[in-house]
Amino acid sequence: MPRHALRAGTVIVGDGSTLDDCTIGIEDGWIVEVTPGGPDGDYEEVLDLTDRVVMPGLIDAHVHLMYTGEPEDLDLTGLSDEYLTLRCAEMARRALAVGVTTVADVAAKGNTTFALRNAIRDGVTLGPRVYACGSMLAVTGGRATDGKQSGSIIEVDGPVEARKRTRELLLYHHADLIKLAATGALSSPHTGARDPQLTVEEMRAATEEAHKVGRPVHAHCYGEQGITNALDAGVDVIVHGQSLTDEHIERMLETGTALAPTLTVYRAAEHTEADDPIEQFRDERNRPSSSAGVLEETEPNFRRALDAGVTMVMGTDSGMPYTRYGDNTHDPVYMVDWGMSESEAIRAATLDAAASLNVADELGSIEEGKRADLLVLNENPLDGIETLLDPDALERIVLNGRFVEDLLWT
Ligand SMILES: [Zn+2]
């Protein structure tokens, strides 16, 4: 792969800072220099982007590639793993097309997402970088274990089983992260969203195994006890998190535990074509009592965490009802809508999202020694985050140092 460079008018680094007029040198998919003016090195080509903005590719740290976002597609009945793997590939490609160069899948059937991850890595198919947990660990009969979605869950009971199944995911399949269901879920109507499910001991066993090999643990949780349990177990990311208490927030600040508030799935109804999307979205969930009020708590919960300074991570929950691939970039827009600065939202969608996957040494910012996953824009999203929604503003996507349109036909 040739050495080439981009001379950018503005670089959004990803860590909250920006640079004016500098050169990003790229070799073999890696950034080899970020130099004011520049370049320092010799390149076969230096592309003039001095009237453009370059930022890191977006990282969506919470997606479900098996599902399309069409509510009826939550039903996996009769779909083979081979079919689902192809569907995962198409969903991943749709995310890439809007500038998401990395996705983390957080509950899939069998080997589907492991196979896709490996195929993309090996150049067998084109897509964003995939980090895969494989299936999610949940209790027997817990979330997503009923008919329609069954297969994306490994049912475990007791710390010994949790440890064993975690080891299988990590050591046989090289899972990139571990996903735990600390509580029930809105999308599993037979569970109460705020009812605790996996125990502290079960989650701690899984977390210990993941941490031994440097893998992060993301815990789906709602409600006071479930969140407390996940924090007691030492997980790295609280997913959803309605509703954090002051004590939860204090503990998260102390330990650096991040929050993936998944705003897009809760606001998905706002950009569907359904007649009465909000009601339909809610009806899908047919909520028992401990699920009541979760949607209403989303905004105040996010604002409390934001005001306190909790680390936030982009995660759309794409694939869930009305949460479609290609709409991924709504997530940072919603964060700004509810009080974040543009710069903070971009950090949540780049460097902090990379950190939530334990890959901040490789991804998430434009710095020497990192992967060259970049977006070239003709408007600055720091001046108005809606730029990320505008397909005309996103001119080019660089994946592993190469323009995606070049990869399509080679
Ligand atoms: Zn999810």
CSV table of C-alpha atoms and ligand atoms in Angstrom, one decimal:
chain,number,residue,atom,x,y,z
A,1,MET,CA,0.0,0.0,0.0
A,2,PRO,CA,1.5,3.3,-1.0
A,3,ARG,CA,2.4,6.1,1.4
A,4,HIS,CA,0.1,9.0,1.0
A,5,ALA,CA,-1.0,12.0,3.0
A,6,LEU,CA,-3.9,14.3,3.5
A,7,ARG,CA,-3.3,18.0,4.0
A,8,ALA,CA,-6.3,19.1,6.0
A,9,GLY,CA,-7.6,22.6,6.7
A,10,THR,CA,-9.1,21.5,10.1
A,11,VAL,CA,-8.5,18.3,12.0
A,12,ILE,CA,-10.9,17.3,14.7
A,13,VAL,CA,-8.5,15.1,16.7
A,14,GLY,CA,-11.2,13.2,18.7
A,15,ASP,CA,-9.8,14.0,22.1
A,16,GLY,CA,-11.7,17.4,22.2
A,17,SER,CA,-8.9,19.4,20.5
A,18,THR,CA,-8.7,20.6,16.9
A,19,LEU,CA,-5.7,21.5,14.7
A,20,ASP,CA,-5.6,23.9,11.8
A,21,ASP,CA,-3.7,23.2,8.6
A,22,CYS,CA,-1.8,20.0,9.1
A,23,THR,CA,-0.8,17.0,7.3
A,24,ILE,CA,-1.9,13.5,8.1
A,25,GLY,CA,0.6,11.0,6.7
A,26,ILE,CA,-0.6,7.4,6.2
A,27,GLU,CA,1.3,4.2,5.5
A,28,ASP,CA,-0.1,0.6,5.5
A,29,GLY,CA,-3.4,1.8,7.1
A,30,TRP,CA,-1.7,3.6,10.0
A,31,ILE,CA,-1.2,7.3,10.7
A,32,VAL,CA,2.6,7.9,10.6
A,33,GLU,CA,2.6,11.6,11.2
A,34,VAL,CA,0.3,14.5,12.1
A,35,THR,CA,2.3,17.6,11.4
A,36,PRO,CA,1.4,21.3,11.3
A,37,GLY,CA,1.7,22.5,7.7
A,38,GLY,CA,3.8,19.6,6.5
A,39,PRO,CA,4.5,17.0,5.4
A,40,ASP,CA,7.7,15.9,7.1
A,41,GLY,CA,7.8,12.5,5.3
A,42,ASP,CA,8.0,11.6,1.6
A,43,TYR,CA,4.7,10.6,0.0
A,44,GLU,CA,3.6,9.4,-3.4
A,45,GLU,CA,0.6,11.7,-3.1
A,46,VAL,CA,-0.5,14.6,-0.9
A,47,LEU,CA,-4.2,15.2,-1.3
A,48,ASP,CA,-5.1,18.9,-0.9
A,49,LEU,CA,-8.0,19.1,1.7
A,50,THR,CA,-7.1,22.6,3.0
A,51,ASP,CA,-10.7,23.7,2.6
A,52,ARG,CA,-12.0,20.5,4.3
A,53,VAL,CA,-12.5,19.1,7.8
A,54,VAL,CA,-11.0,15.7,8.7
A,55,MET,CA,-12.2,13.8,11.8
A,56,PRO,CA,-11.9,10.3,13.1
A,57,GLY,CA,-14.4,7.7,11.8
A,58,LEU,CA,-17.3,7.3,14.1
A,59,ILE,CA,-17.5,4.3,16.5
A,60,ASP,CA,-20.9,3.0,17.3
A,61,ALA,CA,-20.3,0.9,20.5
A,62,HIS,CA,-23.8,-0.6,20.7
A,63,VAL,CA,-25.5,-2.3,17.7
A,64,HIS,CA,-27.3,-5.5,16.9
A,65,LEU,CA,-26.3,-6.4,13.4
A,66,MET,CA,-28.7,-9.4,13.1
A,67,TYR,CA,-31.7,-7.1,13.2
A,68,THR,CA,-32.6,-4.5,10.6
A,69,GLY,CA,-34.6,-2.0,12.7
A,70,GLU,CA,-37.8,-3.1,11.1
A,71,PRO,CA,-39.9,-4.3,14.1
A,72,GLU,CA,-41.0,-7.5,12.4
A,73,ASP,CA,-37.3,-8.5,11.9
A,74,LEU,CA,-36.8,-9.0,15.6
A,75,ASP,CA,-38.4,-12.4,14.9
A,76,LEU,CA,-35.6,-14.8,14.0
A,77,THR,CA,-37.8,-17.8,13.6
A,78,GLY,CA,-36.7,-19.9,10.6
A,79,LEU,CA,-33.7,-17.8,9.7
A,80,SER,CA,-30.5,-19.7,9.4
A,81,ASP,CA,-27.2,-18.5,10.8
A,82,GLU,CA,-25.9,-18.2,7.2
A,83,TYR,CA,-28.7,-15.9,6.2
A,84,LEU,CA,-28.2,-13.9,9.4
A,85,THR,CA,-24.5,-13.5,8.8
A,86,LEU,CA,-25.3,-12.0,5.4
A,87,ARG,CA,-27.9,-9.7,6.9
A,88,CYS,CA,-25.3,-8.6,9.5
A,89,ALA,CA,-22.9,-7.8,6.7
A,90,GLU,CA,-25.4,-5.6,5.0
A,91,MET,CA,-26.3,-3.7,8.2
A,92,ALA,CA,-22.7,-3.1,8.9
A,93,ARG,CA,-22.2,-1.8,5.4
A,94,ARG,CA,-25.1,0.7,5.9
A,95,ALA,CA,-23.4,2.0,9.0
A,96,LEU,CA,-20.2,2.4,7.2
A,97,ALA,CA,-21.9,4.4,4.5
A,98,VAL,CA,-22.8,7.2,7.0
A,99,GLY,CA,-19.3,7.3,8.4
A,100,VAL,CA,-19.3,4.7,11.1
A,101,THR,CA,-16.0,3.0,10.6
A,102,THR,CA,-16.2,0.8,13.7
A,103,VAL,CA,-19.2,-1.0,15.3
A,104,ALA,CA,-19.5,-3.2,18.4
A,105,ASP,CA,-22.1,-5.8,18.2
A,106,VAL,CA,-23.6,-6.7,21.6
A,107,ALA,CA,-25.7,-9.8,21.1
A,108,ALA,CA,-25.7,-12.1,18.2
A,109,LYS,CA,-26.6,-15.7,17.3
A,110,GLY,CA,-23.9,-18.3,17.3
A,111,ASN,CA,-20.9,-17.4,15.2
A,112,THR,CA,-22.6,-14.9,13.0
A,113,THR,CA,-20.8,-11.7,14.1
A,114,PHE,CA,-17.5,-13.5,14.8
A,115,ALA,CA,-17.6,-14.7,11.2
A,116,LEU,CA,-18.4,-11.2,9.9
A,117,ARG,CA,-15.7,-9.7,12.0
A,118,ASN,CA,-13.1,-12.1,10.6
A,119,ALA,CA,-14.3,-11.8,7.0
A,120,ILE,CA,-14.1,-8.0,7.1
A,121,ARG,CA,-10.7,-8.1,8.8
A,122,ASP,CA,-9.4,-10.5,6.1
A,123,GLY,CA,-10.8,-8.5,3.2
A,124,VAL,CA,-13.4,-11.1,2.3
A,125,THR,CA,-16.1,-8.5,2.4
A,126,LEU,CA,-16.2,-4.7,2.8
A,127,GLY,CA,-17.5,-3.3,6.1
A,128,PRO,CA,-16.6,-1.3,9.1
A,129,ARG,CA,-14.3,-2.8,11.7
A,130,VAL,CA,-16.5,-5.1,13.8
A,131,TYR,CA,-16.0,-5.9,17.5
A,132,ALA,CA,-18.1,-8.8,18.5
A,133,CYS,CA,-19.2,-10.2,21.9
A,134,GLY,CA,-20.9,-13.2,20.3
A,135,SER,CA,-24.0,-13.9,22.4
A,136,MET,CA,-25.0,-12.1,25.5
A,137,LEU,CA,-25.0,-13.8,28.9
A,138,ALA,CA,-28.3,-13.7,30.7
A,139,VAL,CA,-30.1,-15.8,33.3
A,140,THR,CA,-32.2,-18.8,32.3
A,141,GLY,CA,-35.5,-17.5,31.1
A,142,GLY,CA,-34.2,-14.0,31.2
A,143,ARG,CA,-34.2,-11.3,28.6
A,144,ALA,CA,-34.4,-12.3,25.0
A,145,THR,CA,-34.6,-16.0,25.8
A,146,ASP,CA,-38.2,-16.3,24.7
A,147,GLY,CA,-39.1,-17.6,21.2
A,148,LYS,CA,-38.5,-14.7,18.7
A,149,GLN,CA,-35.0,-13.6,19.8
A,150,SER,CA,-33.8,-16.8,21.2
A,151,GLY,CA,-30.3,-17.7,20.1
A,152,SER,CA,-28.7,-14.4,20.8
A,153,ILE,CA,-28.4,-15.3,24.5
A,154,ILE,CA,-26.3,-17.8,26.4
A,155,GLU,CA,-28.3,-18.7,29.6
A,156,VAL,CA,-26.1,-19.1,32.6
A,157,ASP,CA,-26.9,-19.9,36.2
A,158,GLY,CA,-24.2,-19.5,38.9
A,159,PRO,CA,-20.7,-18.0,38.7
A,160,VAL,CA,-19.1,-21.3,37.6
A,161,GLU,CA,-21.3,-21.4,34.5
A,162,ALA,CA,-20.9,-17.7,33.9
A,163,ARG,CA,-17.1,-18.1,34.0
A,164,LYS,CA,-17.0,-21.1,31.8
A,165,ARG,CA,-19.2,-19.6,29.1
A,166,THR,CA,-17.2,-16.4,29.2
A,167,ARG,CA,-14.0,-18.3,28.8
A,168,GLU,CA,-15.5,-20.1,25.8
A,169,LEU,CA,-16.4,-16.8,24.2
A,170,LEU,CA,-13.0,-15.3,24.9
A,171,LEU,CA,-10.8,-18.2,24.2
A,172,TYR,CA,-12.5,-20.2,21.5
A,173,HIS,CA,-14.0,-17.2,19.6
A,174,HIS,CA,-11.7,-14.3,20.6
A,175,ALA,CA,-14.7,-12.2,21.7
A,176,ASP,CA,-13.7,-8.6,21.7
A,177,LEU,CA,-16.0,-7.7,24.6
A,178,ILE,CA,-18.4,-9.5,27.0
A,179,LYS,CA,-22.0,-8.4,27.2
A,180,LEU,CA,-24.1,-9.1,30.3
A,181,ALA,CA,-27.8,-8.7,31.0
A,182,ALA,CA,-27.9,-7.4,34.5
A,183,THR,CA,-31.6,-6.8,34.3
A,184,GLY,CA,-34.7,-7.5,32.2
A,185,ALA,CA,-35.3,-5.5,29.1
A,186,LEU,CA,-38.0,-3.3,27.4
A,187,SER,CA,-37.6,-5.5,24.3
A,188,SER,CA,-38.4,-8.7,26.2
A,189,PRO,CA,-42.0,-8.2,27.3
A,190,HIS,CA,-41.9,-11.3,29.6
A,191,THR,CA,-39.3,-9.5,31.8
A,192,GLY,CA,-39.5,-6.4,33.9
A,193,ALA,CA,-36.9,-4.0,32.7
A,194,ARG,CA,-35.8,-3.0,36.2
A,195,ASP,CA,-35.8,-6.5,37.6
A,196,PRO,CA,-32.3,-7.7,38.5
A,197,GLN,CA,-31.3,-10.8,36.6
A,198,LEU,CA,-27.6,-11.9,36.6
A,199,THR,CA,-26.2,-11.8,40.1
A,200,VAL,CA,-23.2,-9.9,41.3
A,201,GLU,CA,-21.3,-13.2,41.6
A,202,GLU,CA,-22.2,-14.3,38.1
A,203,MET,CA,-21.2,-10.9,36.6
A,204,ARG,CA,-18.0,-10.7,38.6
A,205,ALA,CA,-16.9,-14.1,37.4
A,206,ALA,CA,-17.5,-13.1,33.8
A,207,THR,CA,-15.8,-9.7,34.3
A,208,GLU,CA,-12.7,-11.3,35.9
A,209,GLU,CA,-12.3,-13.5,32.9
A,210,ALA,CA,-12.7,-10.7,30.4
A,211,HIS,CA,-10.3,-8.5,32.3
A,212,LYS,CA,-7.7,-11.2,32.4
A,213,VAL,CA,-7.4,-10.9,28.6
A,214,GLY,CA,-7.9,-7.2,28.4
A,215,ARG,CA,-11.5,-7.3,27.2
A,216,PRO,CA,-14.2,-4.9,28.4
A,217,VAL,CA,-17.5,-5.8,29.8
A,218,HIS,CA,-20.7,-3.9,28.9
A,219,ALA,CA,-23.8,-4.5,31.1
A,220,HIS,CA,-27.3,-3.9,30.0
A,221,CYS,CA,-29.1,-2.5,33.0
A,222,TYR,CA,-32.1,-0.5,34.3
A,223,GLY,CA,-33.1,0.2,37.8
A,224,GLU,CA,-31.3,0.9,41.1
A,225,GLN,CA,-30.5,-2.7,42.1
A,226,GLY,CA,-29.4,-3.9,38.7
A,227,ILE,CA,-27.1,-0.9,38.1
A,228,THR,CA,-25.6,-1.4,41.6
A,229,ASN,CA,-25.1,-5.1,40.9
A,230,ALA,CA,-23.2,-4.3,37.6
A,231,LEU,CA,-21.0,-1.7,39.4
A,232,ASP,CA,-20.3,-4.1,42.2
A,233,ALA,CA,-19.2,-6.7,39.6
A,234,GLY,CA,-16.7,-4.2,38.1
A,235,VAL,CA,-18.1,-3.8,34.6
A,236,ASP,CA,-16.7,-1.2,32.3
A,237,VAL,CA,-19.8,0.2,30.6
A,238,ILE,CA,-23.3,0.7,31.9
A,239,VAL,CA,-25.6,0.4,28.9
A,240,HIS,CA,-28.9,2.3,29.0
A,241,GLY,CA,-28.7,3.1,32.7
A,242,GLN,CA,-32.1,4.5,33.6
A,243,SER,CA,-31.9,5.6,36.3
A,244,LEU,CA,-28.6,6.4,37.9
A,245,THR,CA,-28.7,7.4,41.5
A,246,ASP,CA,-26.2,10.0,43.0
A,247,GLU,CA,-24.3,7.1,44.4
A,248,HIS,CA,-24.1,5.3,41.1
A,249,ILE,CA,-22.8,8.5,39.5
A,250,GLU,CA,-20.2,8.9,42.2
A,251,ARG,CA,-19.0,5.4,41.8
A,252,MET,CA,-18.8,5.7,38.0
A,253,LEU,CA,-16.7,8.9,38.3
A,254,GLU,CA,-14.4,7.1,40.8
A,255,THR,CA,-13.8,4.0,38.7
A,256,GLY,CA,-14.1,5.6,35.2
A,257,THR,CA,-17.1,3.4,34.3
A,258,ALA,CA,-18.7,4.8,31.2
A,259,LEU,CA,-22.4,5.2,30.2
A,260,ALA,CA,-23.7,4.2,26.8
A,261,PRO,CA,-27.1,6.0,27.0
A,262,THR,CA,-28.3,4.7,23.6
A,263,LEU,CA,-30.4,7.8,23.0
A,264,THR,CA,-31.1,6.8,19.4
A,265,VAL,CA,-33.2,3.8,20.2
A,266,TYR,CA,-35.3,5.8,22.7
A,267,ARG,CA,-35.8,8.6,20.2
A,268,ALA,CA,-36.1,6.4,17.1
A,269,ALA,CA,-39.8,7.0,16.8
A,270,GLU,CA,-39.0,10.6,15.9
A,271,HIS,CA,-37.6,9.6,12.5
A,272,THR,CA,-39.8,6.7,11.5
A,273,GLU,CA,-42.6,6.9,8.9
A,274,ALA,CA,-45.0,5.0,11.2
A,275,ASP,CA,-48.3,6.8,11.6
A,276,ASP,CA,-48.1,7.1,15.4
A,277,PRO,CA,-44.5,6.0,15.9
A,278,ILE,CA,-44.2,6.8,19.6
A,279,GLU,CA,-47.2,4.7,20.5
A,280,GLN,CA,-46.2,1.9,18.2
A,281,PHE,CA,-42.7,1.9,19.7
A,282,ARG,CA,-44.2,1.7,23.2
A,283,ASP,CA,-46.7,-0.9,22.2
A,284,GLU,CA,-44.0,-3.1,20.9
A,285,ARG,CA,-42.7,-3.4,24.5
A,286,ASN,CA,-46.0,-4.3,26.2
A,287,ARG,CA,-44.4,-3.3,29.4
A,288,PRO,CA,-44.9,-5.0,32.8
A,289,SER,CA,-44.8,-2.8,35.8
A,290,SER,CA,-41.0,-2.6,36.5
A,291,SER,CA,-40.6,-1.3,32.9
A,292,ALA,CA,-42.9,1.6,33.3
A,293,GLY,CA,-41.4,5.0,33.1
A,294,VAL,CA,-38.1,4.0,31.6
A,295,LEU,CA,-38.6,5.9,28.4
A,296,GLU,CA,-39.6,9.1,30.3
A,297,GLU,CA,-36.5,8.8,32.5
A,298,THR,CA,-34.1,8.8,29.5
A,299,GLU,CA,-33.6,12.6,29.2
A,300,PRO,CA,-33.3,13.5,32.9
A,301,ASN,CA,-31.0,10.6,33.4
A,302,PHE,CA,-28.7,11.6,30.6
A,303,ARG,CA,-28.6,15.2,31.8
A,304,ARG,CA,-27.8,14.2,35.3
A,305,ALA,CA,-24.9,12.0,34.1
A,306,LEU,CA,-23.7,14.7,31.8
A,307,ASP,CA,-23.7,17.4,34.4
A,308,ALA,CA,-21.8,15.2,36.8
A,309,GLY,CA,-19.1,14.5,34.1
A,310,VAL,CA,-19.7,10.8,33.5
A,311,THR,CA,-17.9,9.5,30.4
A,312,MET,CA,-20.4,9.0,27.6
A,313,VAL,CA,-20.2,6.6,24.7
A,314,MET,CA,-22.0,6.6,21.4
A,315,GLY,CA,-24.2,3.6,21.1
A,316,THR,CA,-27.3,3.6,18.9
A,317,ASP,CA,-28.9,0.2,19.6
A,318,SER,CA,-29.3,0.0,15.9
A,319,GLY,CA,-31.4,-3.0,14.9
A,320,MET,CA,-33.9,-2.5,17.6
A,321,PRO,CA,-37.4,-1.4,16.5
A,322,TYR,CA,-37.3,1.7,14.3
A,323,THR,CA,-33.6,2.1,14.9
A,324,ARG,CA,-32.2,1.6,11.4
A,325,TYR,CA,-28.7,1.4,10.1
A,326,GLY,CA,-27.9,4.6,8.2
A,327,ASP,CA,-29.4,6.6,11.1
A,328,ASN,CA,-26.5,6.0,13.4
A,329,THR,CA,-25.2,9.6,13.2
A,330,HIS,CA,-28.4,10.7,15.0
A,331,ASP,CA,-26.7,9.6,18.3
A,332,PRO,CA,-24.3,12.5,18.7
A,333,VAL,CA,-27.0,14.9,17.5
A,334,TYR,CA,-29.3,13.7,20.2
A,335,MET,CA,-26.5,14.1,22.8
A,336,VAL,CA,-26.1,17.8,21.7
A,337,ASP,CA,-29.8,18.3,21.7
A,338,TRP,CA,-29.9,17.3,25.4
A,339,GLY,CA,-27.0,19.5,26.5
A,340,MET,CA,-23.7,18.2,25.3
A,341,SER,CA,-21.3,20.4,23.4
A,342,GLU,CA,-20.5,19.4,19.8
A,343,SER,CA,-16.9,18.7,20.9
A,344,GLU,CA,-18.0,16.4,23.7
A,345,ALA,CA,-20.5,14.5,21.5
A,346,ILE,CA,-17.8,13.9,18.9
A,347,ARG,CA,-15.4,12.7,21.6
A,348,ALA,CA,-18.2,10.3,22.8
A,349,ALA,CA,-18.5,9.0,19.3
A,350,THR,CA,-14.8,8.6,18.7
A,351,LEU,CA,-12.1,8.4,21.4
A,352,ASP,CA,-14.4,7.6,24.4
A,353,ALA,CA,-16.2,5.0,22.3
A,354,ALA,CA,-12.8,3.5,21.4
A,355,ALA,CA,-11.9,3.5,25.1
A,356,SER,CA,-15.1,1.6,25.9
A,357,LEU,CA,-13.9,-1.2,23.7
A,358,ASN,CA,-10.3,-1.0,25.2
A,359,VAL,CA,-8.9,0.0,21.8
A,360,ALA,CA,-8.2,3.7,22.4
A,361,ASP,CA,-4.5,2.9,21.7
A,362,GLU,CA,-5.5,2.1,18.1
A,363,LEU,CA,-8.7,3.9,17.3
A,364,GLY,CA,-10.8,7.0,18.0
A,365,SER,CA,-8.4,9.9,17.4
A,366,ILE,CA,-6.2,11.3,14.7
A,367,GLU,CA,-2.7,10.8,16.2
A,368,GLU,CA,0.5,9.2,15.0
A,369,GLY,CA,0.4,5.5,15.7
A,370,LYS,CA,-3.3,5.1,15.2
A,371,ARG,CA,-5.4,3.4,12.5
A,372,ALA,CA,-6.2,5.7,9.6
A,373,ASP,CA,-10.0,5.6,9.9
A,374,LEU,CA,-11.1,9.1,8.9
A,375,LEU,CA,-14.0,11.1,7.6
A,376,VAL,CA,-13.6,14.1,5.2
A,377,LEU,CA,-16.3,16.7,5.5
A,378,ASN,CA,-17.0,19.9,3.7
A,379,GLU,CA,-18.6,21.5,6.8
A,380,ASN,CA,-17.4,21.5,10.4
A,381,PRO,CA,-19.7,19.5,12.7
A,382,LEU,CA,-18.2,21.5,15.6
A,383,ASP,CA,-20.2,24.5,14.2
A,384,GLY,CA,-23.4,22.5,14.0
A,385,ILE,CA,-23.6,18.8,14.8
A,386,GLU,CA,-26.4,18.2,12.2
A,387,THR,CA,-23.6,18.2,9.7
A,388,LEU,CA,-23.2,14.6,10.6
A,389,LEU,CA,-26.7,13.9,9.3
A,390,ASP,CA,-26.0,15.5,5.9
A,391,PRO,CA,-24.9,13.0,3.2
A,392,ASP,CA,-23.7,15.8,1.1
A,393,ALA,CA,-21.3,17.0,3.8
A,394,LEU,CA,-19.6,13.7,4.2
A,395,GLU,CA,-17.4,13.6,1.1
A,396,ARG,CA,-15.1,10.7,1.8
A,397,ILE,CA,-14.6,7.8,4.2
A,398,VAL,CA,-11.1,6.5,4.8
A,399,LEU,CA,-11.0,3.0,6.2
A,400,ASN,CA,-7.6,1.5,7.1
A,401,GLY,CA,-5.9,4.3,5.1
A,402,ARG,CA,-7.9,3.7,2.0
A,403,PHE,CA,-10.9,5.5,0.5
A,404,VAL,CA,-13.9,3.3,0.8
A,405,GLU,CA,-15.0,4.0,-2.8
A,406,ASP,CA,-11.6,2.6,-3.9
A,407,LEU,CA,-12.2,-0.6,-1.9
A,408,LEU,CA,-15.6,-1.2,-3.4
A,409,TRP,CA,-14.2,-2.2,-6.8
A,410,THR,CA,-10.9,-3.8,-5.9
B,1,ZN,ZN,-28.9,-3.3,22.8
